[in-house]
Amino acid sequence: MQDRLYFRQLLSGRDFAVGDAIATQMVNFAYLIGDRETREAVVVDPAYAVGDLLDVLAADDMRLTGVLATHHHPDHVGGSMMGFTLAGLAELLAREPVPVHVNRAEAEWVRQVTGVSATDLTSHDHDDVVQVGEIPIRLLHTPGHTPGSQCFLLDGRLVAGDTLFLEGCGRTDFPGGDAEAMYHSLRALADLPGDPVVFPGHQYSPESSAALSSVRRDNFVYRPKSIEEWKRLFG
Ligand SMILES: [Fe+2]
């Protein structure tokens, strides 16, 4: 399966949405995941210049068959943020009407923020699998940053959205955030077998990815060993 996997990590302001001040400042990662044999691919968290992401797929001779959304924040799916309107799901779907895979608990938030209709969204539960060609992508429900945040596990890689960064984790003080839920989500990720490589939702550290074992060792969010300790430090 290794040689069939198509996997690209793209940084906003550098690899797409070049020259866009917000995209450059926000340092979001979008991901393209596909099957090199069937040429099918999904995009994770399309925002800012969605046309650029489609252009990358076209240049690689890949065909978009779906979208995976980690959570509803506009820097990941488009919508209004800090007085700016960011492109995202709505603009992408206008060009390529494909299913958008969200966690069930996030669907309504995504709909409200992006303006897409409920029928555009495919709601999933924890541990559902989205198949891209012959590549299975496991959806992990990891609430905390938002109620329906989800991470994606495929072929030794963990696409972690704003749940787990290489340093730190997503904030829990935005609407729908939950510090206690975040503790449990981070623990669940730490316990994943096989030491997957963590691919975060933002470039908040010099490295763009790192083995889960090193994140578990170095990231301060893994210092608290109990929910009580976690709440004292991060609650
Ligand atoms: Fe976020």
mmCIF file of C-alpha atoms in Angstrom, residues 35-122:
data_model
loop_
_atom_site.group_PDB
_atom_site.id
_atom_site.type_symbol
_atom_site.label_atom_id
_atom_site.label_comp_id
_atom_site.label_asym_id
_atom_site.label_seq_id
_atom_site.Cartn_x
_atom_site.Cartn_y
_atom_site.Cartn_z
ATOM 1 C CA ASP A 35 -4.533 6.522 -4.181
ATOM 2 C CA ARG A 36 -1.895 6.802 -6.914
ATOM 3 C CA GLU A 37 -3.422 3.913 -8.837
ATOM 4 C CA THR A 38 -7.067 4.970 -8.979
ATOM 5 C CA ARG A 39 -6.010 8.681 -8.980
ATOM 6 C CA GLU A 40 -8.706 9.493 -6.383
ATOM 7 C CA ALA A 41 -7.894 12.008 -3.655
ATOM 8 C CA VAL A 42 -9.442 13.924 -0.782
ATOM 9 C CA VAL A 43 -8.406 17.296 0.584
ATOM 10 C CA VAL A 44 -8.187 17.886 4.326
ATOM 11 C CA ASP A 45 -9.212 21.379 5.513
ATOM 12 C CA PRO A 46 -9.453 23.397 2.286
ATOM 13 C CA ALA A 47 -9.373 27.140 3.019
ATOM 14 C CA TYR A 48 -8.081 30.419 1.583
ATOM 15 C CA ALA A 49 -7.237 29.740 -2.082
ATOM 16 C CA VAL A 50 -9.150 26.520 -2.704
ATOM 17 C CA GLY A 51 -8.426 26.855 -6.438
ATOM 18 C CA ASP A 52 -4.708 26.488 -5.674
ATOM 19 C CA LEU A 53 -5.382 23.177 -3.916
ATOM 20 C CA LEU A 54 -7.400 21.930 -6.891
ATOM 21 C CA ASP A 55 -4.568 23.065 -9.188
ATOM 22 C CA VAL A 56 -2.066 20.980 -7.219
ATOM 23 C CA LEU A 57 -4.314 17.942 -7.585
ATOM 24 C CA ALA A 58 -4.749 18.597 -11.304
ATOM 25 C CA ALA A 59 -0.984 19.015 -11.793
ATOM 26 C CA ASP A 60 -0.507 15.662 -10.052
ATOM 27 C CA ASP A 61 -3.179 14.117 -12.276
ATOM 28 C CA MET A 62 -5.362 13.337 -9.247
ATOM 29 C CA ARG A 63 -9.164 13.612 -9.110
ATOM 30 C CA LEU A 64 -10.944 15.120 -6.088
ATOM 31 C CA THR A 65 -13.522 12.734 -4.631
ATOM 32 C CA GLY A 66 -14.148 14.256 -1.215
ATOM 33 C CA VAL A 67 -13.241 16.617 1.582
ATOM 34 C CA LEU A 68 -12.292 15.775 5.149
ATOM 35 C CA ALA A 69 -12.837 18.535 7.709
ATOM 36 C CA THR A 70 -11.036 18.374 11.044
ATOM 37 C CA HIS A 71 -13.297 21.042 12.577
ATOM 38 C CA HIS A 72 -15.413 24.101 11.804
ATOM 39 C CA HIS A 73 -12.975 26.998 12.296
ATOM 40 C CA PRO A 74 -12.827 29.285 9.237
ATOM 41 C CA ASP A 75 -9.068 28.880 8.776
ATOM 42 C CA HIS A 76 -9.826 25.193 8.072
ATOM 43 C CA VAL A 77 -13.140 25.302 6.177
ATOM 44 C CA GLY A 78 -13.727 28.961 5.286
ATOM 45 C CA GLY A 79 -16.191 31.475 6.662
ATOM 46 C CA SER A 80 -16.021 34.684 8.653
ATOM 47 C CA MET A 81 -13.154 35.228 11.039
ATOM 48 C CA MET A 82 -11.933 38.414 12.735
ATOM 49 C CA GLY A 83 -13.918 40.545 10.292
ATOM 50 C CA PHE A 84 -12.535 38.751 7.221
ATOM 51 C CA THR A 85 -14.331 36.251 5.031
ATOM 52 C CA LEU A 86 -12.150 33.318 4.081
ATOM 53 C CA ALA A 87 -12.827 31.041 1.136
ATOM 54 C CA GLY A 88 -13.301 27.370 1.909
ATOM 55 C CA LEU A 89 -15.924 24.661 1.550
ATOM 56 C CA ALA A 90 -18.546 26.828 -0.172
ATOM 57 C CA GLU A 91 -16.133 27.926 -2.919
ATOM 58 C CA LEU A 92 -14.723 24.425 -3.311
ATOM 59 C CA LEU A 93 -18.152 22.803 -3.620
ATOM 60 C CA ALA A 94 -19.211 25.399 -6.211
ATOM 61 C CA ARG A 95 -16.375 24.076 -8.394
ATOM 62 C CA GLU A 96 -16.311 20.416 -7.338
ATOM 63 C CA PRO A 97 -19.486 19.048 -5.734
ATOM 64 C CA VAL A 98 -18.019 16.262 -3.584
ATOM 65 C CA PRO A 99 -19.034 14.871 -0.177
ATOM 66 C CA VAL A 100 -17.669 16.684 2.865
ATOM 67 C CA HIS A 101 -16.899 14.289 5.716
ATOM 68 C CA VAL A 102 -17.407 15.772 9.177
ATOM 69 C CA ASN A 103 -17.921 14.406 12.649
ATOM 70 C CA ARG A 104 -21.591 14.227 13.575
ATOM 71 C CA ALA A 105 -21.050 16.644 16.496
ATOM 72 C CA GLU A 106 -19.433 19.210 14.187
ATOM 73 C CA ALA A 107 -21.897 19.179 11.275
ATOM 74 C CA GLU A 108 -24.150 21.984 12.486
ATOM 75 C CA TRP A 109 -21.147 24.177 13.350
ATOM 76 C CA VAL A 110 -19.635 23.620 9.896
ATOM 77 C CA ARG A 111 -22.957 24.416 8.240
ATOM 78 C CA GLN A 112 -23.351 27.669 10.172
ATOM 79 C CA VAL A 113 -19.789 28.889 9.675
ATOM 80 C CA THR A 114 -19.468 28.038 5.972
ATOM 81 C CA GLY A 115 -23.049 28.403 4.747
ATOM 82 C CA VAL A 116 -22.994 25.017 2.969
ATOM 83 C CA SER A 117 -26.208 23.032 3.224
ATOM 84 C CA ALA A 118 -26.734 20.074 5.525
ATOM 85 C CA THR A 119 -27.022 17.767 2.513
ATOM 86 C CA ASP A 120 -23.465 18.691 1.469
ATOM 87 C CA LEU A 121 -22.181 17.141 4.688
ATOM 88 C CA THR A 122 -21.670 13.459 5.445
#
